[in-house]
């Protein structure tokens, strides 16, 4: 026993001497990369070396949430500094289009997954790590959201923000018109608009019944038409077979939707392109009801805090827009920290704060919002389960929707000769569909 103890003592001394010598070595802080959890030279968020990240987004109203989360994250990781830069949406998309190919973009970008598709295909965005990928496919997101975060069954985006519409209606005006509830079918929209529109003694419109999106460039106008089209069962395009599409509005659904616009504007004159529209008109009590996203709630609180209003879900379906977090190739050594900050943002208690602080909806469905609804009842309508429509994952869809919107604003909503002439409206929609299908064909996505 004594000899064994002597051997152990000698071994212990050798080990201690080796450790002491290693501590004096100039290479003492160099780790074998094979033993490191960040073996591709990525900077760990727990390292003491300073890390500076930048986030780009197209919704400046999210900045207060980003800034708060960055401050909270820094308490846990003092070496990490996170800068936020938000721009108007179209400007942001242009900035991303220039920055991603050149490698000068931010480390984290928040993009619509349809727009992100081209950058994924160009190897400009990173594949999500396994734990975040599993979260995206775990069932906490609607399938339509989870599917668009993936390309070829590989997760790249982490969905965080959702836009969808509800009916905003002035409860005082509804009561005065003898209406005890919001419209529950799309067929009631015109009926309600007629009862709620207000005209002066000369027949000029003073207050819109329903405020429609009638003007404005870009795809937003087309998206608003699509939202009402979806209530009739239509859509801008329909996937006929995997990856193959055709226009889906040159049909009865499209005719009914266009006819509603024509009847409201030209036949019954419950709306007019010359008066104020959208949230501004609603807040000024120049419109009795309209359809819009959740940001309006915060806008009303700021600009018209005494407005008597409520919200209601759309009758059948909703068109959603979404934004996902992506990590770029801008600075590979920051990749692990970027993903770790996204993990932090997506913690349920942190993600829930996005709704409370910004009014935008979470893309996921597993957050307990009941306490939030008690203080903010207007938000509850946004969480109604519905049939969901979203931009298809084809790069040319923005071109399709933009050109569709241009044709609507130039002729579809302005031609009074469409009144009571369904054949003429059908011909107009058929001509639009021909253009949509031509764009699909050029891109190789037309279902013949």
Short mmCIF file of C-alpha atoms in Angstrom, two decimals:
data_model
loop_
_atom_site.label_atom_id
_atom_site.label_comp_id
_atom_site.label_asym_id
_atom_site.label_seq_id
_atom_site.Cartn_x
_atom_site.Cartn_y
_atom_site.Cartn_z
CA UNK A 1 0.00 0.00 0.00
CA UNK A 2 2.86 2.37 0.85
CA UNK A 3 4.50 1.85 -2.56
CA UNK A 4 1.19 2.58 -4.38
CA UNK A 5 0.78 5.84 -2.45
CA UNK A 6 4.31 6.85 -3.45
CA UNK A 7 3.57 6.26 -7.13
CA UNK A 8 0.37 8.34 -6.92
CA UNK A 9 2.27 11.14 -5.22
CA UNK A 10 4.86 11.23 -8.02
CA UNK A 11 2.11 11.26 -10.69
CA UNK A 12 0.31 14.10 -8.91
CA UNK A 13 3.51 16.14 -8.80
CA UNK A 14 4.11 15.59 -12.51
CA UNK A 15 0.58 16.71 -13.38
CA UNK A 16 0.84 19.81 -11.20
CA UNK A 17 4.22 20.70 -12.77
CA UNK A 18 2.76 20.27 -16.27
CA UNK A 19 -0.17 22.56 -15.48
CA UNK A 20 2.15 25.17 -14.02
CA UNK A 21 4.35 25.13 -17.13
CA UNK A 22 1.27 25.38 -19.35
CA UNK A 23 0.11 28.43 -17.42
CA UNK A 24 3.41 30.16 -18.24
CA UNK A 25 3.21 29.28 -21.92
CA UNK A 26 2.42 32.04 -24.45
CA UNK A 27 -0.06 29.70 -26.15
CA UNK A 28 -2.14 29.06 -23.06
CA UNK A 29 -5.30 30.76 -24.46
CA UNK A 30 -5.38 28.85 -27.76
CA UNK A 31 -7.99 26.08 -27.78
CA UNK A 32 -8.08 23.05 -29.99
CA UNK A 33 -10.90 23.86 -32.45
CA UNK A 34 -12.04 20.25 -32.42
CA UNK A 35 -12.93 20.59 -28.73
CA UNK A 36 -14.74 23.91 -29.10
CA UNK A 37 -18.52 24.14 -29.41
CA UNK A 38 -17.82 26.77 -32.09
CA UNK A 39 -15.30 24.79 -34.10
CA UNK A 40 -15.86 26.88 -37.26
CA UNK A 41 -14.24 29.92 -35.55
CA UNK A 42 -17.62 31.44 -34.69
CA UNK A 43 -17.67 33.81 -31.73
CA UNK A 44 -19.46 32.35 -28.73
CA UNK A 45 -21.83 34.77 -26.97
CA UNK A 46 -20.24 33.75 -23.65
CA UNK A 47 -16.69 34.70 -24.72
CA UNK A 48 -15.22 37.89 -23.30
CA UNK A 49 -14.09 39.18 -26.70
CA UNK A 50 -16.31 42.12 -27.77
CA UNK A 51 -18.97 41.29 -30.37
CA UNK A 52 -20.97 43.92 -32.22
CA UNK A 53 -24.10 42.88 -34.13
CA UNK A 54 -26.43 44.88 -36.34
CA UNK A 55 -30.10 44.15 -37.14
CA UNK A 56 -31.89 45.55 -40.18
CA UNK A 57 -35.65 45.65 -40.52
CA UNK A 58 -38.45 47.32 -42.43
CA UNK A 59 -40.77 48.12 -39.53
CA UNK A 60 -39.43 50.99 -37.38
CA UNK A 61 -42.24 50.45 -34.87
CA UNK A 62 -40.41 47.29 -33.75
CA UNK A 63 -37.37 49.32 -32.67
CA UNK A 64 -38.47 49.83 -29.03
CA UNK A 65 -38.77 46.07 -28.61
CA UNK A 66 -35.42 45.40 -30.29
CA UNK A 67 -33.73 48.01 -28.11
CA UNK A 68 -35.20 46.63 -24.89
CA UNK A 69 -34.24 43.09 -25.82
CA UNK A 70 -30.71 44.22 -26.73
CA UNK A 71 -30.36 45.85 -23.30
CA UNK A 72 -31.66 42.74 -21.52
CA UNK A 73 -29.36 40.49 -23.57
CA UNK A 74 -26.35 42.66 -22.74
CA UNK A 75 -26.99 42.12 -19.03
CA UNK A 76 -26.33 38.41 -19.63
CA UNK A 77 -23.60 38.98 -22.25
CA UNK A 78 -21.77 42.23 -21.42
CA UNK A 79 -19.37 41.71 -24.33
CA UNK A 80 -22.19 41.90 -26.91
CA UNK A 81 -23.43 45.18 -28.38
CA UNK A 82 -26.45 45.12 -30.68
CA UNK A 83 -27.24 47.98 -33.04
CA UNK A 84 -30.69 48.40 -34.60
CA UNK A 85 -31.33 50.08 -37.95
CA UNK A 86 -34.87 50.18 -39.34
CA UNK A 87 -36.03 51.77 -42.56
CA UNK A 88 -39.32 52.26 -44.42
CA UNK A 89 -40.18 48.85 -45.84
CA UNK A 90 -39.47 49.51 -49.53
CA UNK A 91 -36.22 51.30 -48.68
CA UNK A 92 -35.20 48.38 -46.48
CA UNK A 93 -35.86 45.87 -49.26
CA UNK A 94 -33.67 47.92 -51.62
CA UNK A 95 -30.95 48.14 -48.97
CA UNK A 96 -31.05 44.36 -48.46
CA UNK A 97 -30.93 43.81 -52.23
CA UNK A 98 -27.71 45.83 -52.39
CA UNK A 99 -26.14 44.68 -49.12
CA UNK A 100 -26.68 40.92 -49.21
CA UNK A 101 -24.88 40.18 -52.51
CA UNK A 102 -21.96 42.44 -51.55
CA UNK A 103 -21.61 41.04 -48.01
CA UNK A 104 -22.24 44.46 -46.50
CA UNK A 105 -25.65 43.74 -44.98
CA UNK A 106 -26.41 43.56 -41.28
CA UNK A 107 -25.71 40.37 -39.35
CA UNK A 108 -29.45 39.75 -38.78
CA UNK A 109 -32.16 40.79 -41.23
CA UNK A 110 -35.92 40.50 -40.83
CA UNK A 111 -37.36 39.62 -44.24
CA UNK A 112 -40.54 38.38 -45.81
CA UNK A 113 -39.65 34.76 -46.65
CA UNK A 114 -40.75 35.15 -50.28
CA UNK A 115 -38.25 37.99 -50.71
CA UNK A 116 -35.65 36.03 -48.75
CA UNK A 117 -35.99 33.08 -51.14
CA UNK A 118 -33.70 34.59 -53.79
CA UNK A 119 -31.02 35.22 -51.18
CA UNK A 120 -31.26 31.69 -49.81
CA UNK A 121 -30.92 30.34 -53.34
CA UNK A 122 -27.89 32.60 -53.80
CA UNK A 123 -26.22 31.25 -50.61
CA UNK A 124 -26.41 34.66 -48.92
CA UNK A 125 -28.34 33.52 -45.82
CA UNK A 126 -27.35 30.92 -43.25
CA UNK A 127 -29.12 27.65 -42.47
CA UNK A 128 -30.70 27.73 -39.01
CA UNK A 129 -29.07 25.65 -36.26
CA UNK A 130 -30.80 22.41 -35.29
CA UNK A 131 -32.56 23.64 -32.14
CA UNK A 132 -34.16 26.63 -33.88
CA UNK A 133 -35.03 24.53 -36.91
CA UNK A 134 -36.81 22.06 -34.63
CA UNK A 135 -38.73 24.92 -33.03
CA UNK A 136 -39.95 26.10 -36.45
CA UNK A 137 -41.18 22.62 -37.39
CA UNK A 138 -42.50 21.68 -33.92
CA UNK A 139 -46.12 22.68 -34.57
CA UNK A 140 -46.17 26.00 -32.73
CA UNK A 141 -46.54 27.79 -36.07
CA UNK A 142 -49.32 27.44 -38.63
CA UNK A 143 -48.16 25.17 -41.45
CA UNK A 144 -48.29 28.02 -43.95
CA UNK A 145 -45.80 29.98 -41.80
CA UNK A 146 -43.51 27.05 -41.04
CA UNK A 147 -43.42 25.95 -44.69
CA UNK A 148 -42.28 29.37 -45.88
CA UNK A 149 -39.43 29.42 -43.38
CA UNK A 150 -37.95 26.42 -45.24
CA UNK A 151 -36.32 25.94 -48.62
CA UNK A 152 -36.07 22.35 -49.82
CA UNK A 153 -37.06 21.17 -46.32
CA UNK A 154 -34.21 23.10 -44.72
CA UNK A 155 -35.03 25.86 -42.22
CA UNK A 156 -33.42 29.24 -42.85
CA UNK A 157 -35.89 31.71 -41.35
CA UNK A 158 -37.21 32.03 -37.81
CA UNK A 159 -40.76 33.50 -38.10
CA UNK A 160 -41.50 36.21 -35.58
CA UNK A 161 -43.91 38.82 -36.98
CA UNK A 162 -47.30 38.42 -38.60
CA UNK A 163 -49.64 40.85 -40.30
CA UNK A 164 -53.32 40.04 -40.85
CA UNK A 165 -56.51 42.03 -41.13
CA UNK A 166 -59.68 42.44 -39.08
CA UNK A 167 -62.74 44.65 -39.38
CA UNK A 168 -62.45 47.91 -37.47
CA UNK A 169 -65.88 49.42 -36.89
CA UNK A 170 -67.21 52.55 -35.18
CA UNK A 171 -69.63 51.29 -32.53
CA UNK A 172 -71.38 54.64 -32.17
CA UNK A 173 -72.10 54.86 -35.91
CA UNK A 174 -73.27 51.26 -36.02
CA UNK A 175 -75.70 51.87 -33.16
CA UNK A 176 -77.06 55.01 -34.84
CA UNK A 177 -77.66 52.98 -38.02
CA UNK A 178 -79.49 50.26 -36.05
CA UNK A 179 -76.68 47.73 -36.55
CA UNK A 180 -76.08 45.63 -33.45
CA UNK A 181 -73.12 43.60 -34.70
CA UNK A 182 -70.36 43.79 -37.32
CA UNK A 183 -70.84 42.11 -40.72
CA UNK A 184 -70.45 38.35 -40.50
CA UNK A 185 -70.43 37.61 -44.24
CA UNK A 186 -68.83 39.35 -47.19
CA UNK A 187 -72.28 39.82 -48.74
CA UNK A 188 -73.19 42.12 -45.83
CA UNK A 189 -70.34 44.54 -46.53
CA UNK A 190 -72.24 46.43 -49.25
CA UNK A 191 -75.48 46.37 -47.21
CA UNK A 192 -73.70 47.83 -44.19
CA UNK A 193 -71.82 50.38 -46.30
CA UNK A 194 -75.09 51.72 -47.67
CA UNK A 195 -76.60 52.07 -44.21
CA UNK A 196 -73.53 53.78 -42.78
CA UNK A 197 -72.49 56.17 -45.58
CA UNK A 198 -73.40 59.80 -44.95
CA UNK A 199 -74.04 62.42 -47.66
CA UNK A 200 -74.70 66.14 -47.60
CA UNK A 201 -77.77 67.88 -49.05
CA UNK A 202 -76.24 67.87 -52.52
CA UNK A 203 -75.55 64.14 -52.43
CA UNK A 204 -71.80 64.51 -51.88
CA UNK A 205 -70.22 61.86 -49.70
CA UNK A 206 -69.22 63.16 -46.26
CA UNK A 207 -68.55 59.83 -44.57
CA UNK A 208 -67.66 56.52 -46.21
CA UNK A 209 -69.62 53.47 -45.21
CA UNK A 210 -66.66 51.18 -45.80
CA UNK A 211 -63.28 52.70 -46.57
CA UNK A 212 -61.69 50.72 -49.42
CA UNK A 213 -58.10 50.81 -50.66
CA UNK A 214 -58.65 52.49 -54.04
CA UNK A 215 -55.36 54.22 -54.79
CA UNK A 216 -51.67 53.84 -54.15
CA UNK A 217 -48.90 52.01 -55.92
CA UNK A 218 -47.14 48.80 -55.08
CA UNK A 219 -48.56 45.44 -54.14
CA UNK A 220 -50.42 46.69 -51.04
CA UNK A 221 -53.49 47.68 -53.04
CA UNK A 222 -53.57 44.25 -54.65
CA UNK A 223 -53.19 42.58 -51.27
CA UNK A 224 -56.20 44.44 -49.88
CA UNK A 225 -58.28 43.30 -52.88
CA UNK A 226 -56.98 39.75 -52.29
CA UNK A 227 -58.15 39.88 -48.66
CA UNK A 228 -61.74 40.52 -49.77
CA UNK A 229 -61.38 38.11 -52.69
CA UNK A 230 -60.44 35.39 -50.19
CA UNK A 231 -63.83 35.80 -48.48
CA UNK A 232 -65.38 34.56 -51.76
CA UNK A 233 -62.91 31.67 -52.02
CA UNK A 234 -60.57 33.21 -54.60
CA UNK A 235 -56.88 34.14 -54.60
CA UNK A 236 -54.40 35.88 -56.87
CA UNK A 237 -52.79 32.59 -57.95
CA UNK A 238 -53.57 28.97 -57.19
CA UNK A 239 -51.07 26.13 -56.98
CA UNK A 240 -52.44 23.53 -59.40
CA UNK A 241 -49.57 21.09 -58.99
CA UNK A 242 -46.30 21.29 -57.02
CA UNK A 243 -44.56 24.48 -58.08
CA UNK A 244 -47.07 25.24 -60.86
CA UNK A 245 -49.67 28.04 -60.64
CA UNK A 246 -52.43 29.80 -62.50
CA UNK A 247 -54.36 33.03 -61.94
CA UNK A 248 -57.31 32.41 -59.63
CA UNK A 249 -59.42 35.57 -59.85
CA UNK A 250 -60.89 35.39 -63.37
CA UNK A 251 -63.84 33.50 -61.93
CA UNK A 252 -67.01 34.05 -59.90
CA UNK A 253 -65.01 34.99 -56.79
CA UNK A 254 -63.12 37.70 -58.67
CA UNK A 255 -66.28 39.00 -60.33
CA UNK A 256 -68.14 39.31 -57.01
CA UNK A 257 -65.22 41.12 -55.40
CA UNK A 258 -64.74 43.59 -58.24
CA UNK A 259 -68.50 44.16 -58.44
CA UNK A 260 -68.55 45.07 -54.72
CA UNK A 261 -65.91 47.74 -55.32
CA UNK A 262 -67.76 49.07 -58.38
CA UNK A 263 -71.09 49.15 -56.55
CA UNK A 264 -69.63 50.93 -53.53
CA UNK A 265 -67.77 53.55 -55.56
CA UNK A 266 -69.93 54.12 -58.64
CA UNK A 267 -73.41 52.69 -58.07
CA UNK A 268 -74.27 53.43 -54.44
CA UNK A 269 -71.43 55.88 -53.83
CA UNK A 270 -70.60 54.70 -50.32
CA UNK A 271 -66.90 55.46 -50.92
CA UNK A 272 -65.05 57.89 -53.13
CA UNK A 273 -61.36 58.14 -54.08
CA UNK A 274 -61.38 61.91 -53.44
CA UNK A 275 -62.09 61.66 -49.68
CA UNK A 276 -59.75 60.57 -46.89
CA UNK A 277 -59.17 56.85 -46.50
CA UNK A 278 -57.73 54.13 -44.35
CA UNK A 279 -56.77 54.62 -40.68
CA UNK A 280 -56.76 58.40 -40.97
CA UNK A 281 -60.38 58.48 -42.17
CA UNK A 282 -61.46 56.01 -39.48
CA UNK A 283 -59.75 57.98 -36.73
CA UNK A 284 -61.32 61.22 -37.98
CA UNK A 285 -64.74 59.50 -38.06
CA UNK A 286 -64.92 59.89 -41.83
CA UNK A 287 -65.41 56.15 -42.33
CA UNK A 288 -67.62 53.74 -40.41
CA UNK A 289 -65.62 50.56 -40.98
CA UNK A 290 -62.59 49.21 -42.84
CA UNK A 291 -60.17 46.28 -42.86
CA UNK A 292 -56.61 46.71 -41.63
CA UNK A 293 -53.76 45.19 -39.60
CA UNK A 294 -53.07 45.39 -35.87
CA UNK A 295 -50.82 48.47 -35.96
CA UNK A 296 -53.99 50.59 -36.22
CA UNK A 297 -54.82 49.88 -32.56
CA UNK A 298 -51.71 51.71 -31.41
CA UNK A 299 -52.29 54.46 -33.94
CA UNK A 300 -55.82 55.03 -32.60
CA UNK A 301 -54.54 55.10 -29.02
CA UNK A 302 -52.11 57.85 -29.98
CA UNK A 303 -54.21 59.92 -32.38
CA UNK A 304 -57.86 59.28 -31.42
CA UNK A 305 -57.90 57.92 -27.86
CA UNK A 306 -61.61 58.68 -27.38
CA UNK A 307 -62.76 56.89 -30.53
CA UNK A 308 -65.60 54.42 -29.85
CA UNK A 309 -64.70 51.33 -31.84
CA UNK A 310 -64.32 47.58 -31.77
CA UNK A 311 -62.78 44.89 -33.97
CA UNK A 312 -64.18 41.71 -35.50
CA UNK A 313 -62.61 38.87 -37.49
CA UNK A 314 -63.06 38.71 -41.23
CA UNK A 315 -65.89 36.34 -42.21
CA UNK A 316 -63.93 33.48 -43.74
CA UNK A 317 -60.24 33.88 -44.50
CA UNK A 318 -57.20 36.10 -44.07
CA UNK A 319 -54.19 37.05 -46.13
CA UNK A 320 -51.12 37.16 -43.96
CA UNK A 321 -47.78 38.83 -44.34
CA UNK A 322 -44.85 37.64 -42.27
CA UNK A 323 -41.28 38.47 -41.38
CA UNK A 324 -38.61 35.95 -40.43
CA UNK A 325 -35.21 36.47 -38.83
CA UNK A 326 -32.27 35.44 -41.01
CA UNK A 327 -28.54 35.41 -40.31
CA UNK A 328 -26.43 36.70 -43.18
CA UNK A 329 -22.93 36.01 -44.44
CA UNK A 330 -21.84 39.53 -43.55
CA UNK A 331 -19.56 38.45 -40.69
CA UNK A 332 -19.07 34.72 -40.20
CA UNK A 333 -17.27 35.12 -36.87
CA UNK A 334 -20.47 36.63 -35.42
CA UNK A 335 -22.82 33.88 -36.57
CA UNK A 336 -23.20 31.99 -33.29
CA UNK A 337 -23.88 35.17 -31.34
CA UNK A 338 -26.47 36.23 -33.92
CA UNK A 339 -28.35 32.94 -33.60
CA UNK A 340 -28.12 33.14 -29.81
CA UNK A 341 -29.71 36.60 -29.80
CA UNK A 342 -32.52 35.26 -32.01
CA UNK A 343 -33.04 32.48 -29.44
CA UNK A 344 -33.32 35.18 -26.79
CA UNK A 345 -35.88 37.16 -28.82
CA UNK A 346 -37.97 34.02 -29.35
CA UNK A 347 -38.27 33.12 -25.67
CA UNK A 348 -42.05 33.16 -25.03
CA UNK A 349 -41.85 35.88 -22.38
CA UNK A 350 -39.74 38.06 -24.70
CA UNK A 351 -41.68 37.37 -27.88
CA UNK A 352 -44.91 38.23 -26.10
CA UNK A 353 -43.49 41.66 -25.31
CA UNK A 354 -43.26 42.34 -29.05
CA UNK A 355 -47.07 42.35 -29.20
CA UNK A 356 -47.47 44.56 -26.15
CA UNK A 357 -44.81 47.05 -27.20
CA UNK A 358 -45.42 47.27 -30.96
CA UNK A 359 -48.91 45.99 -31.73
CA UNK A 360 -47.60 43.52 -34.30
CA UNK A 361 -48.74 39.92 -33.98
CA UNK A 362 -46.54 36.93 -33.20
CA UNK A 363 -46.23 34.41 -36.01
CA UNK A 364 -46.55 31.53 -33.52
CA UNK A 365 -49.65 30.14 -31.79
CA UNK A 366 -48.33 28.88 -28.45
CA UNK A 367 -48.24 32.15 -26.51
CA UNK A 368 -50.75 32.62 -23.68
CA UNK A 369 -52.31 36.00 -24.46
CA UNK A 370 -55.35 35.97 -22.16
CA UNK A 371 -53.96 38.52 -19.70
CA UNK A 372 -53.04 40.74 -22.64
CA UNK A 373 -56.57 40.49 -24.08
CA UNK A 374 -58.07 41.63 -20.78
CA UNK A 375 -56.26 44.94 -21.10
CA UNK A 376 -56.37 45.10 -24.92
CA UNK A 377 -59.65 43.50 -26.07
CA UNK A 378 -59.35 44.85 -29.64
CA UNK A 379 -56.50 42.41 -30.29
CA UNK A 380 -58.56 39.27 -29.67
CA UNK A 381 -60.14 39.29 -33.15
CA UNK A 382 -56.67 38.88 -34.68
CA UNK A 383 -56.21 35.52 -32.96
CA UNK A 384 -59.32 33.91 -34.47
CA UNK A 385 -58.55 30.65 -36.29
CA UNK A 386 -59.17 31.11 -40.00
CA UNK A 387 -58.23 29.85 -43.43
CA UNK A 388 -54.92 31.56 -44.18
CA UNK A 389 -53.52 32.76 -47.49
CA UNK A 390 -49.90 33.87 -47.95
CA UNK A 391 -47.58 34.90 -50.74
CA UNK A 392 -46.53 31.80 -52.68
CA UNK A 393 -42.83 31.02 -52.64
CA UNK A 394 -42.14 32.10 -56.20
CA UNK A 395 -39.84 35.10 -56.78
CA UNK A 396 -42.07 36.63 -59.45
CA UNK A 397 -45.14 36.97 -57.22
CA UNK A 398 -44.35 40.54 -56.17
CA UNK A 399 -44.24 41.51 -59.84
CA UNK A 400 -47.58 39.74 -60.39
CA UNK A 401 -49.27 41.47 -57.47
CA UNK A 402 -47.80 44.89 -58.27
CA UNK A 403 -48.94 44.80 -61.90
CA UNK A 404 -52.34 43.48 -60.81
CA UNK A 405 -52.65 46.41 -58.38
CA UNK A 406 -51.64 48.93 -61.04
CA UNK A 407 -54.35 47.70 -63.39
CA UNK A 408 -56.96 47.88 -60.61
CA UNK A 409 -56.08 51.47 -59.69
CA UNK A 410 -55.85 52.64 -63.30
CA UNK A 411 -59.05 51.07 -64.61
CA UNK A 412 -60.67 48.47 -62.38
CA UNK A 413 -61.76 50.95 -59.73
CA UNK A 414 -62.21 53.98 -61.99
CA UNK A 415 -64.37 52.71 -64.87
CA UNK A 416 -67.98 53.63 -64.04
CA UNK A 417 -69.14 51.77 -67.17
CA UNK A 418 -68.61 48.52 -65.24
CA UNK A 419 -71.79 49.23 -63.24
CA UNK A 420 -74.34 46.46 -63.89
CA UNK A 421 -72.19 45.07 -66.71
CA UNK A 422 -70.74 41.76 -65.48
CA UNK A 423 -69.59 40.78 -68.98
CA UNK A 424 -67.35 43.83 -69.14
CA UNK A 425 -65.91 43.11 -65.71
CA UNK A 426 -65.29 39.48 -66.67
CA UNK A 427 -63.38 40.61 -69.77
CA UNK A 428 -61.26 42.95 -67.66
CA UNK A 429 -60.42 40.18 -65.17
CA UNK A 430 -59.62 37.76 -68.01
CA UNK A 431 -57.18 40.29 -69.46
CA UNK A 432 -55.50 40.69 -66.07
CA UNK A 433 -55.28 36.91 -65.68
CA UNK A 434 -53.63 36.67 -69.09
CA UNK A 435 -50.89 39.00 -67.85
CA UNK A 436 -50.50 37.08 -64.58
CA UNK A 437 -50.20 33.76 -66.42
CA UNK A 438 -47.66 35.25 -68.84
CA UNK A 439 -45.42 36.24 -65.93
CA UNK A 440 -45.78 32.74 -64.45
CA UNK A 441 -44.91 31.17 -67.81
CA UNK A 442 -41.80 33.29 -68.26
CA UNK A 443 -40.61 32.17 -64.81
CA UNK A 444 -41.39 28.52 -65.56
CA UNK A 445 -44.14 28.26 -62.98
CA UNK A 446 -47.29 28.22 -65.13
CA UNK A 447 -49.59 25.21 -64.86
CA UNK A 448 -50.43 24.57 -68.52
#
